[in-house]
Short mmCIF file of C-alpha atoms and ligand atoms in Angstrom, two decimals:
data_model
loop_
_atom_site.label_atom_id
_atom_site.label_comp_id
_atom_site.label_asym_id
_atom_site.label_seq_id
_atom_site.Cartn_x
_atom_site.Cartn_y
_atom_site.Cartn_z
CA MET T 1 17.16 -22.35 -104.34
CA ARG T 2 15.60 -20.91 -101.16
CA ASP T 3 13.16 -23.29 -99.42
CA ILE T 4 9.55 -22.13 -99.37
CA HIS T 5 7.88 -22.33 -95.98
CA ILE T 6 4.39 -21.50 -94.73
CA GLN T 7 3.14 -20.29 -91.37
CA ALA T 8 1.32 -22.67 -89.05
CA ILE T 9 0.42 -22.89 -85.39
CA ARG T 10 1.83 -26.01 -83.74
CA VAL T 11 1.44 -27.56 -80.30
CA HIS T 12 4.52 -29.45 -79.06
CA GLN T 13 3.29 -30.14 -75.52
CA TYR T 14 -0.10 -30.04 -73.84
CA GLY T 15 -0.88 -26.95 -71.79
CA GLY T 16 -2.21 -23.39 -71.82
CA PRO T 17 -2.58 -20.96 -74.72
CA GLY T 18 1.18 -20.28 -74.61
CA GLU T 19 1.68 -23.73 -76.15
CA LEU T 20 0.29 -22.41 -79.48
CA LYS T 21 3.54 -21.71 -81.33
CA LEU T 22 3.64 -19.76 -84.60
CA GLU T 23 6.17 -21.57 -86.80
CA GLU T 24 7.45 -21.82 -90.35
CA ILE T 25 6.94 -25.31 -91.80
CA PRO T 26 7.37 -26.91 -95.23
CA PRO T 27 4.14 -26.73 -97.26
CA PRO T 28 2.07 -29.93 -97.43
CA VAL T 29 1.33 -31.70 -100.71
CA ALA T 30 -2.02 -33.09 -101.84
CA GLY T 31 -1.95 -36.89 -101.72
CA PRO T 32 -4.35 -39.16 -103.65
CA GLY T 33 -7.94 -38.11 -102.96
CA GLN T 34 -6.82 -34.89 -101.30
CA VAL T 35 -7.03 -31.24 -102.17
CA LEU T 36 -4.52 -28.52 -101.23
CA ILE T 37 -6.19 -25.40 -99.83
CA ASN T 38 -4.85 -21.91 -99.27
CA ILE T 39 -6.63 -21.33 -95.96
CA THR T 40 -8.48 -18.02 -95.54
CA ALA T 41 -10.30 -18.67 -92.26
CA THR T 42 -10.58 -21.43 -89.68
CA GLY T 43 -13.36 -22.12 -87.23
CA VAL T 44 -12.20 -22.09 -83.58
CA ASN T 45 -13.94 -24.90 -81.72
CA PRO T 46 -13.94 -26.09 -78.09
CA VAL T 47 -12.26 -29.27 -79.36
CA ASP T 48 -9.24 -27.15 -80.36
CA TRP T 49 -8.41 -25.97 -76.82
CA LYS T 50 -9.45 -29.34 -75.35
CA MET T 51 -6.79 -30.98 -77.56
CA ARG T 52 -4.25 -28.28 -76.65
CA GLU T 53 -4.87 -28.94 -72.95
CA GLY T 54 -4.55 -32.71 -73.45
CA MET T 55 -8.18 -33.39 -72.44
CA LEU T 56 -8.50 -35.14 -75.79
CA ALA T 57 -5.41 -37.16 -76.67
CA ARG T 58 -3.63 -36.25 -79.87
CA PRO T 59 -0.12 -37.25 -80.99
CA LEU T 60 2.38 -34.39 -80.60
CA PRO T 61 3.28 -32.16 -82.28
CA PHE T 62 0.06 -31.22 -84.06
CA ILE T 63 -1.53 -28.33 -85.90
CA PRO T 64 -4.88 -27.49 -84.24
CA GLY T 65 -8.13 -26.89 -86.07
CA VAL T 66 -10.76 -29.09 -87.67
CA GLU T 67 -12.51 -26.88 -90.22
CA ALA T 68 -11.68 -24.11 -92.67
CA SER T 69 -12.55 -22.12 -95.76
CA GLY T 70 -10.16 -21.04 -98.48
CA VAL T 71 -9.14 -21.47 -102.11
CA VAL T 72 -8.03 -24.67 -103.85
CA ILE T 73 -4.43 -24.46 -105.10
CA ALA T 74 -3.79 -28.09 -106.13
CA LEU T 75 -5.67 -31.34 -106.66
CA GLY T 76 -4.43 -34.77 -105.63
CA GLU T 77 -4.73 -37.81 -107.86
CA GLY T 78 -8.35 -38.82 -108.54
CA VAL T 79 -10.01 -35.58 -107.44
CA THR T 80 -12.40 -34.43 -110.15
CA HIS T 81 -15.25 -32.58 -108.39
CA LEU T 82 -13.20 -29.53 -107.38
CA LYS T 83 -11.13 -27.05 -109.39
CA VAL T 84 -7.97 -25.06 -108.77
CA GLY T 85 -8.97 -21.49 -107.89
CA GLN T 86 -12.33 -22.57 -106.44
CA ALA T 87 -13.48 -21.13 -103.09
CA VAL T 88 -14.27 -24.03 -100.73
CA TYR T 89 -14.98 -24.96 -97.12
CA GLY T 90 -15.18 -28.13 -95.04
CA SER T 91 -13.36 -30.46 -92.67
CA VAL T 92 -9.63 -29.79 -92.55
CA ASP T 93 -7.57 -31.66 -89.97
CA GLY T 94 -4.94 -29.13 -88.84
CA SER T 95 -6.51 -25.92 -90.12
CA TYR T 96 -4.52 -23.28 -88.14
CA THR T 97 -2.16 -22.81 -91.07
CA ALA T 98 -1.76 -20.91 -94.32
CA CYS T 99 -2.05 -24.07 -96.39
CA ALA T 100 -3.41 -27.57 -95.69
CA ALA T 101 -4.14 -30.83 -97.50
CA ALA T 102 -7.62 -32.22 -96.85
CA ASP T 103 -9.71 -35.23 -97.81
CA ALA T 104 -11.54 -33.95 -100.92
CA SER T 105 -14.74 -35.88 -100.08
CA ARG T 106 -15.14 -33.58 -97.04
CA ILE T 107 -14.57 -30.34 -98.96
CA PHE T 108 -17.39 -28.46 -100.72
CA PRO T 109 -17.68 -25.40 -102.99
CA LYS T 110 -18.35 -22.30 -100.89
CA PRO T 111 -21.79 -20.81 -101.61
CA VAL T 112 -21.25 -17.33 -103.09
CA HIS T 113 -23.70 -15.80 -100.60
CA LEU T 114 -21.54 -16.88 -97.64
CA SER T 115 -18.37 -15.04 -96.61
CA PHE T 116 -15.21 -17.05 -95.93
CA GLU T 117 -15.77 -16.35 -92.22
CA GLN T 118 -19.31 -17.78 -92.33
CA ALA T 119 -18.17 -20.81 -94.34
CA ALA T 120 -15.45 -21.52 -91.76
CA ALA T 121 -18.15 -21.44 -89.06
CA ALA T 122 -20.42 -24.02 -90.76
CA GLY T 123 -18.91 -27.18 -89.29
CA GLY T 124 -21.33 -27.35 -86.38
CA ALA T 125 -24.10 -28.11 -88.85
CA LYS T 126 -22.78 -31.55 -89.74
CA ILE T 127 -22.54 -32.69 -86.12
CA ALA T 128 -25.97 -31.19 -85.47
CA TRP T 129 -27.42 -32.98 -88.52
CA SER T 130 -25.93 -36.32 -87.43
CA ALA T 131 -27.17 -35.86 -83.86
CA LEU T 132 -30.69 -34.77 -84.82
CA PHE T 133 -31.42 -37.07 -87.75
CA GLU T 134 -28.99 -40.02 -87.69
CA GLU T 135 -28.80 -40.56 -83.92
CA GLY T 136 -31.96 -38.71 -82.85
CA ARG T 137 -34.24 -39.82 -85.73
CA LEU T 138 -36.10 -36.50 -85.52
CA THR T 139 -39.25 -36.29 -87.64
CA LYS T 140 -41.74 -33.57 -88.56
CA GLY T 141 -44.03 -32.50 -85.73
CA GLN T 142 -41.88 -33.93 -82.93
CA ARG T 143 -40.82 -31.78 -79.97
CA VAL T 144 -37.06 -31.28 -79.76
CA LEU T 145 -35.17 -29.45 -77.00
CA ILE T 146 -31.77 -28.09 -78.04
CA HIS T 147 -29.42 -27.00 -75.26
CA ALA T 148 -27.30 -23.90 -76.02
CA GLY T 149 -29.30 -22.63 -78.99
CA ALA T 150 -26.88 -19.74 -79.52
CA GLY T 151 -23.74 -21.91 -79.53
CA GLY T 152 -21.56 -22.91 -82.47
CA VAL T 153 -23.45 -26.20 -82.87
CA GLY T 154 -26.74 -25.18 -81.25
CA HIS T 155 -27.60 -22.25 -83.56
CA LEU T 156 -27.30 -24.53 -86.57
CA ALA T 157 -29.21 -27.34 -84.83
CA VAL T 158 -32.12 -24.94 -84.22
CA GLN T 159 -32.20 -24.02 -87.92
CA LEU T 160 -31.99 -27.67 -89.04
CA ALA T 161 -34.78 -28.78 -86.70
CA TYR T 162 -36.97 -25.85 -87.77
CA HIS T 163 -36.56 -26.73 -91.47
CA ALA T 164 -37.41 -30.36 -90.68
CA GLY T 165 -40.78 -29.19 -89.32
CA ALA T 166 -40.12 -30.03 -85.68
CA TYR T 167 -41.47 -28.04 -82.72
CA VAL T 168 -38.24 -26.45 -81.53
CA ILE T 169 -37.45 -25.54 -77.93
CA ALA T 170 -33.99 -24.12 -77.19
CA THR T 171 -32.09 -22.77 -74.20
CA ALA T 172 -30.13 -19.50 -74.30
CA GLY T 173 -28.93 -16.68 -72.10
CA GLU T 174 -31.23 -13.64 -71.91
CA GLU T 175 -29.15 -11.63 -74.41
CA ASN T 176 -29.49 -14.37 -77.05
CA ILE T 177 -33.21 -15.14 -76.75
CA ASP T 178 -34.28 -12.92 -79.69
CA PHE T 179 -31.50 -14.35 -81.86
CA VAL T 180 -32.48 -17.97 -81.18
CA ALA T 181 -36.16 -17.19 -81.76
CA SER T 182 -35.20 -15.61 -85.11
CA LEU T 183 -33.63 -18.93 -86.15
CA GLY T 184 -37.01 -20.66 -85.89
CA ALA T 185 -37.31 -21.76 -82.26
CA ASP T 186 -40.92 -21.95 -81.06
CA GLU T 187 -39.88 -21.59 -77.39
CA VAL T 188 -36.64 -20.11 -76.08
CA ILE T 189 -35.84 -20.81 -72.43
CA ASP T 190 -33.61 -18.50 -70.41
CA TYR T 191 -31.58 -21.22 -68.70
CA LYS T 192 -30.08 -18.74 -66.24
CA ALA T 193 -33.44 -17.40 -65.02
CA ALA T 194 -34.77 -20.77 -63.72
CA PRO T 195 -33.96 -24.47 -64.23
CA PHE T 196 -34.84 -25.34 -67.83
CA GLU T 197 -36.81 -28.42 -66.71
CA THR T 198 -39.30 -26.15 -64.92
CA GLN T 199 -39.90 -24.02 -68.01
CA THR T 200 -41.14 -26.50 -70.64
CA GLY T 201 -42.78 -29.88 -71.13
CA GLN T 202 -41.26 -33.18 -72.19
CA ALA T 203 -39.66 -33.62 -75.62
CA ASP T 204 -39.36 -36.52 -78.06
CA LEU T 205 -35.70 -35.66 -78.49
CA ILE T 206 -33.18 -33.64 -76.49
CA LEU T 207 -29.93 -32.56 -78.12
CA ASP T 208 -27.43 -31.71 -75.37
CA THR T 209 -24.45 -29.59 -76.43
CA VAL T 210 -23.52 -28.56 -72.87
CA GLY T 211 -22.87 -31.75 -70.88
CA GLY T 212 -22.37 -32.03 -67.10
CA ASP T 213 -25.32 -30.98 -64.97
CA THR T 214 -27.36 -30.03 -68.06
CA LEU T 215 -27.05 -33.60 -69.36
CA GLU T 216 -27.85 -35.03 -65.91
CA ARG T 217 -31.07 -33.02 -65.65
CA SER T 218 -32.21 -33.84 -69.18
CA TYR T 219 -33.22 -37.52 -68.74
CA GLN T 220 -36.40 -36.56 -66.87
CA LEU T 221 -37.50 -34.27 -69.71
CA VAL T 222 -37.47 -36.94 -72.44
CA LYS T 223 -40.82 -38.58 -73.22
CA SER T 224 -41.05 -42.31 -72.60
CA GLY T 225 -39.62 -44.00 -75.71
CA GLY T 226 -37.82 -40.81 -76.70
CA THR T 227 -34.13 -40.08 -77.20
CA LEU T 228 -31.40 -38.07 -75.48
CA VAL T 229 -28.40 -37.33 -77.69
CA SER T 230 -25.34 -35.60 -76.26
CA ILE T 231 -22.35 -34.33 -78.18
CA ALA T 232 -20.77 -32.93 -74.99
CA GLY T 233 -20.83 -35.81 -72.49
CA LYS T 234 -21.29 -39.56 -72.44
CA PRO T 235 -24.87 -40.36 -71.37
CA ASP T 236 -25.51 -43.09 -68.79
CA GLU T 237 -27.22 -45.89 -70.72
CA ALA T 238 -28.41 -47.65 -67.55
CA LYS T 239 -30.05 -44.46 -66.30
CA ALA T 240 -31.68 -44.02 -69.70
CA ALA T 241 -32.96 -47.61 -69.72
CA ALA T 242 -34.46 -47.10 -66.25
CA ALA T 243 -36.24 -43.99 -67.54
CA GLY T 244 -37.52 -45.88 -70.60
CA ILE T 245 -35.59 -43.74 -73.05
CA ARG T 246 -32.64 -44.15 -75.40
CA ALA T 247 -29.49 -42.12 -74.69
CA VAL T 248 -26.51 -41.88 -77.03
CA TRP T 249 -23.33 -39.90 -77.46
CA SER T 250 -22.86 -38.57 -80.98
CA GLY T 251 -19.49 -37.95 -82.51
CA ALA T 252 -20.57 -38.98 -85.99
CA LYS T 253 -19.72 -36.70 -88.84
CA SER T 254 -20.74 -38.84 -91.77
CA VAL T 255 -20.09 -37.76 -95.33
CA ARG T 256 -23.88 -37.98 -95.77
CA ALA T 257 -24.35 -35.38 -93.00
CA MET T 258 -21.85 -33.11 -94.74
CA GLN T 259 -23.62 -33.52 -98.09
CA GLU T 260 -27.06 -32.78 -96.59
CA VAL T 261 -25.67 -29.71 -94.83
CA ALA T 262 -23.93 -28.50 -98.01
CA ARG T 263 -27.26 -28.69 -99.85
CA LEU T 264 -29.03 -26.64 -97.15
CA LEU T 265 -26.21 -24.07 -97.05
CA ASP T 266 -26.27 -23.76 -100.86
CA ARG T 267 -30.00 -23.05 -100.78
CA GLY T 268 -29.66 -20.50 -97.98
CA LEU T 269 -31.91 -22.56 -95.70
CA ILE T 270 -29.36 -22.49 -92.89
CA THR T 271 -26.80 -19.74 -92.22
CA PRO T 272 -23.78 -19.97 -89.90
CA ALA T 273 -23.33 -17.10 -87.42
CA VAL T 274 -19.90 -15.73 -86.52
CA ARG T 275 -19.43 -14.96 -82.81
CA LYS T 276 -16.20 -12.97 -83.17
CA VAL T 277 -13.39 -12.77 -85.75
CA PHE T 278 -9.73 -12.81 -84.71
CA ALA T 279 -6.76 -12.10 -87.05
CA PRO T 280 -4.10 -12.92 -88.08
CA LEU T 281 -2.86 -16.46 -87.35
CA SER T 282 -0.78 -15.18 -84.41
CA ALA T 283 -4.09 -14.33 -82.64
CA ALA T 284 -4.82 -18.07 -82.26
CA ALA T 285 -4.27 -17.99 -78.48
CA ALA T 286 -6.67 -15.04 -78.01
CA ALA T 287 -9.26 -16.78 -80.21
CA GLN T 288 -9.05 -20.05 -78.25
CA GLU T 289 -9.33 -18.18 -74.95
CA TYR T 290 -12.43 -16.39 -76.20
CA SER T 291 -13.96 -19.77 -77.07
CA ARG T 292 -12.87 -21.40 -73.80
CA LEU T 293 -14.08 -18.59 -71.56
CA GLY T 294 -17.41 -18.22 -73.42
CA GLY T 295 -17.03 -14.65 -74.69
CA PRO T 296 -20.30 -12.93 -75.65
CA GLY T 297 -21.94 -13.42 -79.01
CA ARG T 298 -23.74 -15.98 -81.11
CA GLY T 299 -22.39 -18.79 -83.26
CA LYS T 300 -18.72 -19.60 -83.73
CA VAL T 301 -15.37 -17.92 -83.12
CA VAL T 302 -13.37 -17.58 -86.36
CA LEU T 303 -9.66 -16.98 -86.95
CA LEU T 304 -8.65 -15.24 -90.19
CA ILE T 305 -5.34 -16.59 -91.46
CA GLU T 306 -4.58 -13.87 -94.04
N1 NAP S 401 -19.08 -34.90 -80.25
C1 NAP S 401 -18.60 -34.15 -81.22
O1 NAP S 401 -18.20 -34.61 -82.27
C2 NAP S 401 -18.61 -32.64 -81.02
C3 NAP S 401 -18.57 -31.79 -82.12
C4 NAP S 401 -18.65 -30.41 -81.90
C5 NAP S 401 -18.72 -29.92 -80.60
N2 NAP S 401 -18.71 -30.81 -79.56
C6 NAP S 401 -18.80 -30.31 -78.18
O2 NAP S 401 -20.07 -29.71 -78.01
C7 NAP S 401 -19.98 -28.66 -77.09
C8 NAP S 401 -20.59 -27.40 -77.71
O3 NAP S 401 -19.79 -26.94 -78.79
P1 NAP S 401 -20.07 -25.49 -79.40
O4 NAP S 401 -19.06 -25.25 -80.45
O5 NAP S 401 -21.51 -25.35 -79.74
O6 NAP S 401 -19.73 -24.60 -78.10
P2 NAP S 401 -19.81 -23.04 -77.89
O7 NAP S 401 -20.23 -22.35 -79.13
O8 NAP S 401 -18.55 -22.61 -77.26
O9 NAP S 401 -20.99 -22.91 -76.80
C9 NAP S 401 -21.21 -21.65 -76.28
C10 NAP S 401 -22.68 -21.53 -75.94
O10 NAP S 401 -23.00 -22.36 -74.83
C11 NAP S 401 -24.08 -21.77 -74.18
N3 NAP S 401 -24.17 -22.29 -72.82
C12 NAP S 401 -23.20 -22.34 -71.88
N4 NAP S 401 -23.66 -22.94 -70.75
C13 NAP S 401 -24.96 -23.27 -70.99
C14 NAP S 401 -25.98 -23.91 -70.23
N5 NAP S 401 -25.75 -24.33 -68.98
N6 NAP S 401 -27.19 -24.10 -70.81
C15 NAP S 401 -27.42 -23.69 -72.06
N7 NAP S 401 -26.51 -23.06 -72.84
C16 NAP S 401 -25.28 -22.87 -72.30
C17 NAP S 401 -23.85 -20.29 -74.26
O11 NAP S 401 -25.12 -19.69 -74.32
P3 NAP S 401 -25.46 -18.16 -74.02
O12 NAP S 401 -24.32 -17.34 -74.60
O13 NAP S 401 -26.76 -17.96 -74.72
O14 NAP S 401 -25.54 -18.06 -72.52
C18 NAP S 401 -23.06 -20.15 -75.59
O15 NAP S 401 -23.90 -19.68 -76.62
C19 NAP S 401 -18.51 -28.54 -76.70
O16 NAP S 401 -18.30 -29.24 -75.49
C20 NAP S 401 -17.79 -29.24 -77.83
O17 NAP S 401 -16.54 -29.77 -77.44
C21 NAP S 401 -18.67 -32.14 -79.74
#
């Protein structure tokens, strides 16, 4: 009998986009607690090209991608909350492939009002939720500044903070100011026009999704006793202590964050935006370059697998 293989992108050595190799591999199987998904679309995140370049260590070879949407084709032992044939989305480790096995506790039914592309772009919401509410302890009425309000994480952070009743300030390029305001931001700062710290007052919480100089200049804009959370760079705790603030790096993606986000997506209270769609799987290199070089648009780059 002829072996069945599926298409996947694999990285065998760290390097440029040419290291994304389209290959035929044996299909995975769903282990205990896992679900097997026919992947329709994968989100393309900065972490994908950072791993490809070796900036973030990952054992070789690997299939890139951390999130996807698709259709369930098999259930592993013990999985009862999903069904074969169900449209789903969530965290999928190695999602640049036609078919992947994923931890079922991190997979959720796709809301019918979201396309597969939108559902594959939703992953930023869980990191934003963790950063704002678990690490940042944001409460109603507090002032929060979100850097990169049009980004894959930032546009969902703005929506989450708005629905929590915070006073939302966000940074964006001029072409994205109307978009970020439409998500619920009370103030949108054009970060290219003048330094953001000259354009607004202090905040109880700053969520930094940019890092580098943006993170460095954010300490001074946090109220005494407030919090600086970065998902893009490690804050300097000593500098924060000297300023009388708390500063933390957030990489948490708790199952609770995913469940809270799933509830908000189901109710249509937050909506992922798709920056640009690439297809098919062989366009992975072009999609990663678009993400890496910051191509125009709002929200997340998505790669359609089929
Ligand atoms: N810690 C974690 O677990 C975790 C999870 C997810 C992501 N991350 C990291 O978080 C970062 C953001 O991810 P992402 O997916 O949101 O990235 P992204 O979508 O690629 O970010 C693009 C956005 O950044 C904005 N931007 C660029 N420079 C800026 C600046 N100086 N000030 C304000 N905005 C700026 C652009 O705004 P305009 O187009 O409006 O100019 C664009 O909308 C990445 O470094 C990623 O690796 C970390």
